[in-house]
Amino acid sequence: SLLTNHSDKSLKIFSNKRESYFEKSILNIKTKDKAIGKVILLRNITPFQERDVENTYFIATVSHALKAPVSAISKILNQLEKPENGQLTTEQQNHLHQLNENIQQLNKITSELLNVTKNMD
């Protein structure tokens, strides 16, 4: 099946109670006038695969950790903007507007981080 499966995906092999990942290359062996066989080279890419998993987990953890405080700050800002809290000065309104823009940017960044981790799986 290694010779017939021409997939570019890495191979997962379980050995010694551990899973390892390999990249496969198939080389043709030839004499001057004819092909006499094939050699399959497997390159162990397990450390790279493990690092990818760790990076995905880290990004997901950070983005989830940012979501809660950003959401809480956004709710507080919305409360401050309500008319029953009194009239705000122009300067205060400008500050709230800037804070809201920054919160929207943080929400966008955390959403993009979450999307990246979903696409990495």
mmCIF file of C-alpha atoms in Angstrom, residues 57-70 110 113-114 117-118:
data_model
loop_
_atom_site.group_PDB
_atom_site.id
_atom_site.type_symbol
_atom_site.label_atom_id
_atom_site.label_comp_id
_atom_site.label_asym_id
_atom_site.label_seq_id
_atom_site.Cartn_x
_atom_site.Cartn_y
_atom_site.Cartn_z
ATOM 1 C CA TYR A 57 -3.158 24.285 21.336
ATOM 2 C CA PHE A 58 -1.299 27.408 22.470
ATOM 3 C CA ILE A 59 -3.093 29.668 19.975
ATOM 4 C CA ALA A 60 -6.479 28.213 20.929
ATOM 5 C CA THR A 61 -5.750 28.660 24.639
ATOM 6 C CA VAL A 62 -4.617 32.263 24.221
ATOM 7 C CA SER A 63 -7.598 33.205 22.062
ATOM 8 C CA HIS A 64 -10.053 31.653 24.542
ATOM 9 C CA ALA A 65 -8.288 33.388 27.433
ATOM 10 C CA LEU A 66 -8.634 36.754 25.668
ATOM 11 C CA LYS A 67 -12.307 36.293 24.793
ATOM 12 C CA ALA A 68 -13.668 36.551 28.351
ATOM 13 C CA PRO A 69 -11.959 39.779 29.490
ATOM 14 C CA VAL A 70 -12.583 41.460 26.137
ATOM 15 C CA THR A 110 -9.333 36.543 18.844
ATOM 16 C CA LEU A 113 -6.976 33.119 16.067
ATOM 17 C CA LEU A 114 -9.791 30.673 16.759
ATOM 18 C CA THR A 117 -6.733 26.765 15.031
ATOM 19 C CA LYS A 118 -9.852 25.244 13.444
#
